PDB file of C-alpha atoms in Angstrom:
ATOM      1  CA  MET A  12       0.000   0.000   0.000  1.00 49.00           C
ATOM      2  CA  ASP A  13       2.819   2.381   0.934  1.00 50.00           C
ATOM      3  CA  ARG A  14       4.566   1.570  -2.328  1.00 49.00           C
ATOM      4  CA  LEU A  15       1.350   2.385  -4.295  1.00 43.00           C
ATOM      5  CA  ILE A  16       0.979   5.750  -2.584  1.00 43.00           C
ATOM      6  CA  LEU A  17       4.629   6.562  -3.278  1.00 39.00           C
ATOM      7  CA  THR A  18       4.186   5.639  -6.931  1.00 41.00           C
ATOM      8  CA  LEU A  19       1.158   7.909  -7.246  1.00 41.00           C
ATOM      9  CA  LEU A  20       3.012  10.798  -5.635  1.00 39.00           C
ATOM     10  CA  MET A  21       5.936  10.350  -7.995  1.00 40.00           C
ATOM     11  CA  ALA A  22       3.582  10.365 -10.976  1.00 43.00           C
ATOM     12  CA  ALA A  23       1.968  13.564  -9.740  1.00 43.00           C
ATOM     13  CA  LEU A  24       5.346  15.224  -9.353  1.00 39.00           C
ATOM     14  CA  LEU A  25       6.256  14.233 -12.876  1.00 38.00           C
ATOM     15  CA  THR A  26       3.015  15.662 -14.211  1.00 43.00           C
ATOM     16  CA  PHE A  27       2.831  18.861 -12.144  1.00 41.00           C
ATOM     17  CA  GLY A  28       5.714  21.064 -11.063  1.00 41.00           C
ATOM     18  CA  SER A  29       5.791  22.524  -7.571  1.00 38.00           C
ATOM     19  CA  PHE A  30       5.872  26.267  -8.472  1.00 42.00           C
ATOM     20  CA  ALA A  31       3.693  28.511 -10.612  1.00 51.00           C
ATOM     21  CA  ALA A  32       5.398  29.670 -13.811  1.00 84.00           C
ATOM     22  CA  GLU A  33       5.262  33.348 -14.825  1.00 92.00           C
ATOM     23  CA  VAL A  34       4.505  34.125 -18.460  1.00 94.00           C
ATOM     24  CA  GLU A  35       4.106  37.416 -20.333  1.00 94.00           C
ATOM     25  CA  ILE A  36       1.972  37.604 -23.463  1.00 93.00           C
ATOM     26  CA  GLN A  37       1.327  40.319 -26.051  1.00 90.00           C
ATOM     27  CA  SER A  38      -2.222  39.469 -27.166  1.00 90.00           C
ATOM     28  CA  ASP A  39      -5.531  38.756 -25.449  1.00 90.00           C
ATOM     29  CA  CYS A  40      -5.036  34.950 -25.466  1.00 94.00           C
ATOM     30  CA  VAL A  41      -2.377  32.743 -23.916  1.00 95.00           C
ATOM     31  CA  SER A  42      -1.370  29.755 -26.050  1.00 95.00           C
ATOM     32  CA  LEU A  43       0.174  26.347 -25.479  1.00 93.00           C
ATOM     33  CA  GLN A  44       3.355  27.682 -27.007  1.00 93.00           C
ATOM     34  CA  ASP A  45       3.419  30.584 -24.525  1.00 93.00           C
ATOM     35  CA  LEU A  46       3.074  28.167 -21.593  1.00 93.00           C
ATOM     36  CA  LEU A  47       4.968  25.060 -22.724  1.00 91.00           C
ATOM     37  CA  GLY A  48       7.552  26.305 -25.186  1.00 90.00           C
ATOM     38  CA  ASP A  49       8.288  26.394 -28.902  1.00 89.00           C
ATOM     39  CA  ASN A  50       7.642  22.649 -29.365  1.00 88.00           C
ATOM     40  CA  TYR A  51       3.915  23.308 -28.938  1.00 91.00           C
ATOM     41  CA  PRO A  52       1.542  25.038 -31.375  1.00 92.00           C
ATOM     42  CA  GLU A  53       0.008  28.471 -30.888  1.00 92.00           C
ATOM     43  CA  LEU A  54      -3.336  27.071 -29.791  1.00 93.00           C
ATOM     44  CA  SER A  55      -5.354  29.110 -27.298  1.00 94.00           C
ATOM     45  CA  VAL A  56      -5.627  27.966 -23.720  1.00 94.00           C
ATOM     46  CA  GLN A  57      -7.393  30.938 -22.181  1.00 95.00           C
ATOM     47  CA  CYS A  58      -8.485  34.324 -23.566  1.00 94.00           C
ATOM     48  CA  GLY A  59      -9.832  37.611 -22.257  1.00 90.00           C
ATOM     49  CA  PHE A  60      -6.570  39.221 -21.168  1.00 91.00           C
ATOM     50  CA  LEU A  61      -6.661  43.014 -21.323  1.00 87.00           C
ATOM     51  CA  PRO A  62      -3.426  45.025 -21.439  1.00 88.00           C
ATOM     52  CA  GLY A  63      -1.910  44.972 -17.961  1.00 88.00           C
ATOM     53  CA  ASP A  64      -4.084  42.042 -16.766  1.00 90.00           C
ATOM     54  CA  THR A  65      -2.531  39.330 -14.598  1.00 93.00           C
ATOM     55  CA  LYS A  66      -4.454  36.047 -14.217  1.00 95.00           C
ATOM     56  CA  ILE A  67      -3.790  32.584 -12.835  1.00 95.00           C
ATOM     57  CA  VAL A  68      -4.225  29.849 -15.460  1.00 95.00           C
ATOM     58  CA  PRO A  69      -4.715  26.477 -13.737  1.00 94.00           C
ATOM     59  CA  SER A  70      -3.021  23.387 -15.161  1.00 92.00           C
ATOM     60  CA  GLY A  71      -6.458  21.886 -15.796  1.00 92.00           C
ATOM     61  CA  ASN A  72      -7.060  24.464 -18.526  1.00 93.00           C
ATOM     62  CA  VAL A  73      -3.765  23.487 -20.140  1.00 93.00           C
ATOM     63  CA  LEU A  74      -4.645  19.767 -20.019  1.00 93.00           C
ATOM     64  CA  SER A  75      -8.029  20.487 -21.576  1.00 93.00           C
ATOM     65  CA  ALA A  76      -6.379  22.409 -24.423  1.00 93.00           C
ATOM     66  CA  LEU A  77      -3.953  19.540 -25.015  1.00 92.00           C
ATOM     67  CA  LYS A  78      -6.741  16.966 -25.109  1.00 91.00           C
ATOM     68  CA  ARG A  79      -8.936  19.116 -27.389  1.00 91.00           C
ATOM     69  CA  ASN A  80      -6.121  19.135 -29.887  1.00 90.00           C
ATOM     70  CA  SER A  81      -5.187  15.437 -29.420  1.00 91.00           C
ATOM     71  CA  LEU A  82      -1.833  16.311 -27.876  1.00 89.00           C
ATOM     72  CA  SER A  83      -0.147  14.213 -25.247  1.00 83.00           C
ATOM     73  CA  PRO A  84       0.030  15.595 -21.700  1.00 74.00           C
ATOM     74  CA  THR A  85       3.413  16.772 -20.543  1.00 76.00           C
ATOM     75  CA  GLU A  86       4.992  17.889 -17.311  1.00 83.00           C
ATOM     76  CA  LEU A  87       2.953  20.848 -16.092  1.00 88.00           C
ATOM     77  CA  GLU A  88       3.157  23.390 -13.336  1.00 89.00           C
ATOM     78  CA  GLU A  89       0.336  23.528 -10.813  1.00 90.00           C
ATOM     79  CA  SER A  90      -0.690  26.867 -12.325  1.00 93.00           C
ATOM     80  CA  TYR A  91       0.651  29.648 -14.512  1.00 94.00           C
ATOM     81  CA  THR A  92       0.723  33.354 -13.706  1.00 95.00           C
ATOM     82  CA  VAL A  93       0.050  35.070 -17.015  1.00 96.00           C
ATOM     83  CA  THR A  94       0.430  38.823 -17.567  1.00 94.00           C
ATOM     84  CA  ARG A  95      -0.466  40.645 -20.735  1.00 91.00           C
ATOM     85  CA  ALA A  96       2.042  43.394 -21.543  1.00 90.00           C
ATOM     86  CA  GLY A  97       0.679  46.893 -21.076  1.00 88.00           C
ATOM     87  CA  VAL A  98       1.612  50.386 -20.025  1.00 85.00           C
ATOM     88  CA  LYS A  99      -0.470  52.167 -17.414  1.00 86.00           C
ATOM     89  CA  LEU A 100      -2.144  55.263 -18.807  1.00 86.00           C
ATOM     90  CA  GLU A 101      -0.961  58.224 -16.763  1.00 89.00           C
ATOM     91  CA  PRO A 102      -2.820  61.552 -16.451  1.00 92.00           C
ATOM     92  CA  GLU A 103       0.286  63.345 -17.728  1.00 92.00           C
ATOM     93  CA  LEU A 104      -0.009  61.576 -21.108  1.00 88.00           C
ATOM     94  CA  VAL A 105      -3.657  62.618 -21.383  1.00 89.00           C
ATOM     95  CA  ARG A 106      -2.744  66.179 -20.420  1.00 92.00           C
ATOM     96  CA  THR A 107      -0.066  66.325 -23.134  1.00 91.00           C
ATOM     97  CA  GLU A 108      -2.415  64.994 -25.813  1.00 88.00           C
ATOM     98  CA  LEU A 109      -5.221  67.379 -24.811  1.00 90.00           C
ATOM     99  CA  THR A 110      -2.868  70.350 -24.862  1.00 91.00           C
ATOM    100  CA  ALA A 111      -1.805  69.485 -28.409  1.00 89.00           C
ATOM    101  CA  LEU A 112      -5.451  69.064 -29.470  1.00 88.00           C
ATOM    102  CA  TYR A 113      -6.494  72.450 -28.075  1.00 89.00           C
ATOM    103  CA  ARG A 114      -3.501  74.218 -29.604  1.00 88.00           C
ATOM    104  CA  VAL A 115      -4.433  72.892 -33.047  1.00 88.00           C
ATOM    105  CA  ASN A 116      -8.041  74.052 -32.639  1.00 87.00           C
ATOM    106  CA  HIS A 117      -7.095  77.415 -31.113  1.00 86.00           C
ATOM    107  CA  PRO A 118      -3.916  78.609 -32.838  1.00 86.00           C
ATOM    108  CA  GLY A 119      -2.187  81.596 -31.310  1.00 81.00           C
ATOM    109  CA  LYS A 120      -3.628  81.036 -27.846  1.00 86.00           C
ATOM    110  CA  ILE A 121      -1.634  79.938 -24.828  1.00 92.00           C
ATOM    111  CA  ILE A 122      -3.308  76.772 -23.513  1.00 93.00           C
ATOM    112  CA  GLU A 123      -2.814  75.125 -20.124  1.00 94.00           C
ATOM    113  CA  VAL A 124      -4.519  71.794 -19.371  1.00 94.00           C
ATOM    114  CA  GLU A 125      -4.616  70.805 -15.707  1.00 93.00           C
ATOM    115  CA  LEU A 126      -6.394  68.620 -13.142  1.00 93.00           C
ATOM    116  CA  VAL A 127      -6.735  65.543 -15.386  1.00 93.00           C
ATOM    117  CA  ARG A 128      -8.586  62.835 -13.459  1.00 93.00           C
ATOM    118  CA  LEU A 129      -9.205  59.347 -14.870  1.00 92.00           C
ATOM    119  CA  SER A 130     -12.311  57.455 -13.778  1.00 91.00           C
ATOM    120  CA  ARG A 131     -10.175  54.308 -13.241  1.00 87.00           C
ATOM    121  CA  ASP A 132      -6.873  52.721 -14.216  1.00 85.00           C
ATOM    122  CA  LEU A 133      -6.324  51.742 -17.837  1.00 84.00           C
ATOM    123  CA  HIS A 134      -3.387  49.833 -19.297  1.00 85.00           C
ATOM    124  CA  LEU A 135      -2.578  50.336 -22.961  1.00 82.00           C
ATOM    125  CA  PRO A 136      -0.996  47.844 -25.339  1.00 80.00           C
ATOM    126  CA  PRO A 137       2.532  48.613 -26.549  1.00 75.00           C
ATOM    127  CA  GLY A 138       2.542  50.852 -29.613  1.00 69.00           C
ATOM    128  CA  PRO A 139      -0.491  53.134 -30.168  1.00 58.00           C
ATOM    129  CA  CYS A 140      -1.609  54.659 -26.892  1.00 62.00           C
ATOM    130  CA  TYR A 141      -5.327  54.558 -27.636  1.00 69.00           C
ATOM    131  CA  ASP A 142      -7.860  54.132 -30.384  1.00 69.00           C
ATOM    132  CA  TYR A 143      -9.236  57.653 -30.000  1.00 68.00           C
ATOM    133  CA  ILE A 144      -9.809  60.387 -27.514  1.00 78.00           C
ATOM    134  CA  VAL A 145     -12.906  62.577 -27.319  1.00 76.00           C
ATOM    135  CA  ALA A 146     -12.709  65.908 -25.549  1.00 75.00           C
ATOM    136  CA  THR A 147     -15.354  68.527 -24.928  1.00 75.00           C
ATOM    137  CA  PRO A 148     -14.122  71.466 -27.053  1.00 72.00           C
ATOM    138  CA  LYS A 149     -14.536  74.183 -24.449  1.00 82.00           C
ATOM    139  CA  PHE A 150     -12.522  76.108 -21.901  1.00 90.00           C
ATOM    140  CA  GLY A 151     -12.840  75.703 -18.149  1.00 91.00           C
ATOM    141  CA  SER A 152     -14.111  72.390 -16.744  1.00 92.00           C
ATOM    142  CA  ALA A 153     -14.540  69.727 -19.415  1.00 91.00           C
ATOM    143  CA  TYR A 154     -14.910  65.977 -19.945  1.00 90.00           C
ATOM    144  CA  GLY A 155     -13.687  63.341 -22.376  1.00 89.00           C
ATOM    145  CA  SER A 156     -13.249  59.609 -22.869  1.00 89.00           C
ATOM    146  CA  ILE A 157     -10.566  57.234 -24.098  1.00 87.00           C
ATOM    147  CA  VAL A 158     -11.250  53.944 -25.860  1.00 84.00           C
ATOM    148  CA  SER A 159      -8.657  51.187 -26.042  1.00 80.00           C
ATOM    149  CA  GLY A 160      -9.972  48.052 -27.718  1.00 76.00           C
ATOM    150  CA  SER A 161     -13.194  47.151 -25.924  1.00 76.00           C
ATOM    151  CA  VAL A 162     -12.396  49.234 -22.852  1.00 81.00           C
ATOM    152  CA  LYS A 163     -13.612  52.787 -22.357  1.00 85.00           C
ATOM    153  CA  ILE A 164     -12.819  55.138 -19.505  1.00 88.00           C
ATOM    154  CA  ASN A 165     -13.956  58.691 -18.831  1.00 92.00           C
ATOM    155  CA  PHE A 166     -11.880  61.555 -17.554  1.00 92.00           C
ATOM    156  CA  SER A 167     -12.302  65.147 -16.440  1.00 92.00           C
ATOM    157  CA  TYR A 168      -9.934  68.062 -16.834  1.00 94.00           C
ATOM    158  CA  ASN A 169      -9.660  71.837 -16.722  1.00 94.00           C
ATOM    159  CA  VAL A 170      -8.447  74.126 -19.517  1.00 94.00           C
ATOM    160  CA  LYS A 171      -7.061  77.611 -18.961  1.00 94.00           C
ATOM    161  CA  VAL A 172      -6.451  80.080 -21.787  1.00 93.00           C
ATOM    162  CA  TYR A 173      -4.034  82.985 -21.580  1.00 93.00           C
ATOM    163  CA  GLU A 174      -3.632  86.039 -23.806  1.00 92.00           C
ATOM    164  CA  LYS A 175      -1.470  89.131 -23.656  1.00 93.00           C
ATOM    165  CA  GLY A 176      -3.347  92.165 -22.419  1.00 94.00           C
ATOM    166  CA  TYR A 177      -3.202  95.099 -20.031  1.00 95.00           C
ATOM    167  CA  VAL A 178      -3.759  95.451 -16.285  1.00 96.00           C
ATOM    168  CA  LEU A 179      -4.311  98.794 -14.552  1.00 96.00           C
ATOM    169  CA  ILE A 180      -1.425  99.878 -12.321  1.00 94.00           C
ATOM    170  CA  SER A 181      -3.403 102.936 -11.202  1.00 94.00           C
ATOM    171  CA  GLY A 182      -7.043 103.927 -11.065  1.00 93.00           C
ATOM    172  CA  LEU A 183      -8.831 105.530 -14.024  1.00 91.00           C
ATOM    173  CA  ARG A 184     -11.596 108.061 -14.491  1.00 91.00           C
ATOM    174  CA  SER A 185     -13.685 108.529 -17.587  1.00 86.00           C
ATOM    175  CA  GLY A 186     -11.709 110.365 -20.252  1.00 85.00           C
ATOM    176  CA  ASP A 187      -8.271 109.586 -18.782  1.00 89.00           C
ATOM    177  CA  GLU A 188      -5.364 108.665 -21.024  1.00 89.00           C
ATOM    178  CA  LEU A 189      -4.278 105.020 -20.759  1.00 90.00           C
ATOM    179  CA  GLY A 190      -0.567 105.105 -21.538  1.00 83.00           C
ATOM    180  CA  GLY A 191       0.890 105.481 -18.025  1.00 86.00           C
ATOM    181  CA  ALA A 192      -1.904 103.641 -16.233  1.00 91.00           C
ATOM    182  CA  VAL A 193      -1.449 100.124 -17.594  1.00 93.00           C
ATOM    183  CA  MET A 194       1.119  97.319 -17.726  1.00 95.00           C
ATOM    184  CA  GLU A 195       1.171  94.462 -20.253  1.00 94.00           C
ATOM    185  CA  GLU A 196       0.759  90.998 -18.726  1.00 93.00           C
ATOM    186  CA  LEU A 197      -0.269  87.445 -19.617  1.00 94.00           C
ATOM    187  CA  ILE A 198      -3.912  87.232 -18.558  1.00 94.00           C
ATOM    188  CA  ASP A 199      -6.147  84.260 -17.815  1.00 93.00           C
ATOM    189  CA  VAL A 200      -9.113  84.796 -20.160  1.00 92.00           C
ATOM    190  CA  THR A 201     -10.792  81.419 -19.560  1.00 91.00           C
ATOM    191  CA  ASN A 202     -13.918  82.943 -18.034  1.00 90.00           C
ATOM    192  CA  LEU A 203     -13.544  86.480 -19.398  1.00 91.00           C
ATOM    193  CA  ARG A 204     -16.701  87.506 -21.241  1.00 90.00           C
ATOM    194  CA  THR A 205     -15.484  90.792 -22.723  1.00 94.00           C
ATOM    195  CA  PRO A 206     -12.512  90.869 -25.134  1.00 93.00           C
ATOM    196  CA  LEU A 207      -9.202  92.284 -23.960  1.00 94.00           C
ATOM    197  CA  VAL A 208      -7.921  95.614 -25.216  1.00 94.00           C
ATOM    198  CA  LYS A 209      -5.086  94.767 -27.606  1.00 92.00           C
ATOM    199  CA  ASP A 210      -4.208  98.219 -28.955  1.00 91.00           C
ATOM    200  CA  LEU A 211      -4.129 101.401 -26.885  1.00 91.00           C
ATOM    201  CA  THR A 212      -3.727 103.691 -29.915  1.00 90.00           C
ATOM    202  CA  ASP A 213      -6.226 106.587 -29.833  1.00 87.00           C
ATOM    203  CA  MET A 214      -8.108 105.041 -26.882  1.00 90.00           C
ATOM    204  CA  ILE A 215      -9.104 106.661 -23.577  1.00 90.00           C
ATOM    205  CA  ALA A 216     -10.978 105.458 -20.500  1.00 92.00           C
ATOM    206  CA  ALA A 217     -14.724 105.123 -20.978  1.00 88.00           C
ATOM    207  CA  ARG A 218     -15.487 104.866 -17.252  1.00 91.00           C
ATOM    208  CA  SER A 219     -13.883 104.761 -13.848  1.00 93.00           C
ATOM    209  CA  ALA A 220     -11.889 101.630 -12.931  1.00 94.00           C
ATOM    210  CA  THR A 221      -9.720 100.637  -9.972  1.00 94.00           C
ATOM    211  CA  LYS A 222      -6.077  99.532  -9.847  1.00 94.00           C
ATOM    212  CA  GLY A 223      -5.535  95.841 -10.691  1.00 95.00           C
ATOM    213  CA  LYS A 224      -8.455  95.567 -13.118  1.00 95.00           C
ATOM    214  CA  VAL A 225      -7.937  93.814 -16.449  1.00 95.00           C
ATOM    215  CA  LEU A 226      -8.471  96.294 -19.284  1.00 95.00           C
ATOM    216  CA  THR A 227     -11.360  95.104 -21.470  1.00 95.00           C
ATOM    217  CA  MET A 228     -13.087  96.713 -24.446  1.00 94.00           C
ATOM    218  CA  ASP A 229     -16.057  97.916 -22.386  1.00 93.00           C
ATOM    219  CA  MET A 230     -13.670 100.062 -20.316  1.00 94.00           C
ATOM    220  CA  VAL A 231     -12.296 102.127 -23.218  1.00 92.00           C
ATOM    221  CA  GLN A 232     -13.512 104.360 -26.019  1.00 88.00           C
ATOM    222  CA  PRO A 233     -11.895 106.041 -29.014  1.00 87.00           C
ATOM    223  CA  ARG A 234     -10.259 109.382 -28.267  1.00 87.00           C
ATOM    224  CA  PRO A 235     -12.754 112.014 -29.538  1.00 88.00           C
ATOM    225  CA  GLU A 236     -11.823 114.611 -32.128  1.00 88.00           C
ATOM    226  CA  LYS A 237     -14.187 117.046 -30.482  1.00 90.00           C
ATOM    227  CA  LYS A 238     -15.413 117.277 -26.912  1.00 88.00           C
ATOM    228  CA  LYS A 239     -18.620 118.578 -25.418  1.00 90.00           C
ATOM    229  CA  GLY A 240     -18.857 122.319 -26.020  1.00 93.00           C
ATOM    230  CA  ASP A 241     -16.586 122.358 -29.077  1.00 94.00           C
ATOM    231  CA  ALA A 242     -17.774 123.908 -32.340  1.00 95.00           C
ATOM    232  CA  VAL A 243     -19.035 121.529 -35.035  1.00 94.00           C
ATOM    233  CA  VAL A 244     -20.296 122.401 -38.524  1.00 95.00           C
ATOM    234  CA  LEU A 245     -23.664 120.718 -39.158  1.00 95.00           C
ATOM    235  CA  ILE A 246     -24.379 119.899 -42.814  1.00 94.00           C
ATOM    236  CA  TYR A 247     -27.952 119.579 -44.076  1.00 91.00           C
ATOM    237  CA  ASP A 248     -28.108 118.332 -47.680  1.00 88.00           C
ATOM    238  CA  LYS A 249     -31.559 117.369 -49.010  1.00 87.00           C
ATOM    239  CA  GLY A 250     -32.255 117.745 -52.738  1.00 82.00           C
ATOM    240  CA  SER A 251     -31.800 121.390 -53.704  1.00 84.00           C
ATOM    241  CA  ILE A 252     -31.368 122.506 -50.110  1.00 87.00           C
ATOM    242  CA  LYS A 253     -27.881 122.537 -48.656  1.00 90.00           C
ATOM    243  CA  LEU A 254     -27.109 124.256 -45.397  1.00 91.00           C
ATOM    244  CA  GLU A 255     -24.066 124.509 -43.179  1.00 93.00           C
ATOM    245  CA  ILE A 256     -24.758 125.645 -39.642  1.00 94.00           C
ATOM    246  CA  GLU A 257     -22.187 126.141 -36.906  1.00 95.00           C
ATOM    247  CA  CYS A 258     -23.377 124.195 -33.880  1.00 95.00           C
ATOM    248  CA  VAL A 259     -22.074 123.044 -30.503  1.00 96.00           C
ATOM    249  CA  ALA A 260     -21.251 119.409 -29.688  1.00 95.00           C
ATOM    250  CA  GLU A 261     -23.342 117.994 -26.841  1.00 94.00           C
ATOM    251  CA  GLY A 262     -20.907 115.112 -26.289  1.00 89.00           C
ATOM    252  CA  ASN A 263     -17.655 113.578 -27.479  1.00 87.00           C
ATOM    253  CA  ALA A 264     -17.350 113.402 -31.269  1.00 91.00           C
ATOM    254  CA  VAL A 265     -15.823 110.219 -32.752  1.00 86.00           C
ATOM    255  CA  PRO A 266     -15.817 109.703 -36.548  1.00 88.00           C
ATOM    256  CA  GLY A 267     -18.635 107.407 -37.611  1.00 88.00           C
ATOM    257  CA  ASN A 268     -20.575 107.757 -34.338  1.00 89.00           C
ATOM    258  CA  THR A 269     -23.836 109.571 -33.734  1.00 92.00           C
ATOM    259  CA  LEU A 270     -23.395 112.995 -32.151  1.00 93.00           C
ATOM    260  CA  ALA A 271     -25.997 115.287 -30.657  1.00 95.00           C
ATOM    261  CA  VAL A 272     -25.386 118.890 -31.722  1.00 96.00           C
ATOM    262  CA  ARG A 273     -27.147 122.060 -30.552  1.00 94.00           C
ATOM    263  CA  ASN A 274     -28.008 125.012 -32.734  1.00 94.00           C
ATOM    264  CA  PRO A 275     -27.012 127.994 -30.569  1.00 93.00           C
ATOM    265  CA  SER A 276     -29.480 130.283 -32.364  1.00 91.00           C
ATOM    266  CA  SER A 277     -32.594 128.180 -31.855  1.00 92.00           C
ATOM    267  CA  GLY A 278     -31.429 125.984 -28.980  1.00 93.00           C
ATOM    268  CA  LYS A 279     -32.650 122.929 -30.914  1.00 94.00           C
ATOM    269  CA  VAL A 280     -30.672 119.673 -30.465  1.00 95.00           C
ATOM    270  CA  ILE A 281     -30.254 117.513 -33.573  1.00 93.00           C
ATOM    271  CA  ASN A 282     -28.751 114.034 -33.963  1.00 95.00           C
ATOM    272  CA  ALA A 283     -26.110 113.812 -36.663  1.00 95.00           C
ATOM    273  CA  THR A 284     -23.336 111.497 -37.805  1.00 95.00           C
ATOM    274  CA  TYR A 285     -19.922 112.919 -37.050  1.00 94.00           C
ATOM    275  CA  MET A 286     -17.767 112.576 -40.178  1.00 93.00           C
ATOM    276  CA  GLY A 287     -14.494 113.916 -38.788  1.00 90.00           C
ATOM    277  CA  ASP A 288     -12.539 117.135 -39.224  1.00 91.00           C
ATOM    278  CA  GLY A 289     -15.267 119.094 -37.391  1.00 93.00           C
ATOM    279  CA  PHE A 290     -18.166 118.161 -39.709  1.00 95.00           C
ATOM    280  CA  ALA A 291     -21.399 116.344 -38.912  1.00 96.00           C
ATOM    281  CA  VAL A 292     -24.179 115.327 -41.309  1.00 95.00           C
ATOM    282  CA  VAL A 293     -27.868 115.342 -40.324  1.00 92.00           C
ATOM    283  CA  ASN A 294     -29.189 111.763 -40.046  1.00 81.00           C
TER     284      ASN A 294
END
């Protein structure tokens, strides 16, 4: 009896090794060749490995694959630890790809992608990083997804946009010159609703503003050729009637803008289009 038990134990040791073998594969299936060597065909033993997956393949699965293919059993390990090659997707890679995408879609702007958060870990196969990436094409908080094979994960991120503009280094009052009151800086315009002032030429303050404010288009106005109280020649030209009347400007006169002018003789106020060089035409 003891001899029979010893014989059975010896047979088991010949059939199954005492340690689990570690195997790395490149595809989603592990084959007999992967587990047993080049003398065996590339016939699948177990599938469903995603990049980065590690699974235990029991020897019973290997025996079943051998028998299915009419192959003789061989010395096997008790189990096999199989890992499919893969690289963990890091937020930094996603951030780099998103930055490139936004820069293509918004040339000339300074883009900063931050706070990339993946919904879960994803390992990518060697070579192409992903099948495609979808990003919400907007600034501020946004969302996207990455698909690799049959696996999809979502992610969130934040996009900041910067442009060169001006910041007030002193307070302004309506009508003030801008030259000595501003300093050029790189400004975060992600949530800015009004465009930045890009050119200070012939511009003055349109309203009061405090030190530290970003200079936007609603805060400036063209420098007027004429100011309130200045003389303006009003032209009336209708058919055979043409009149030129010297009037008084009731506000700042900017070429192309409507200007209220007052006839000093009658006191009547008329709206006209200021043409420049001290002339206004009746609307």
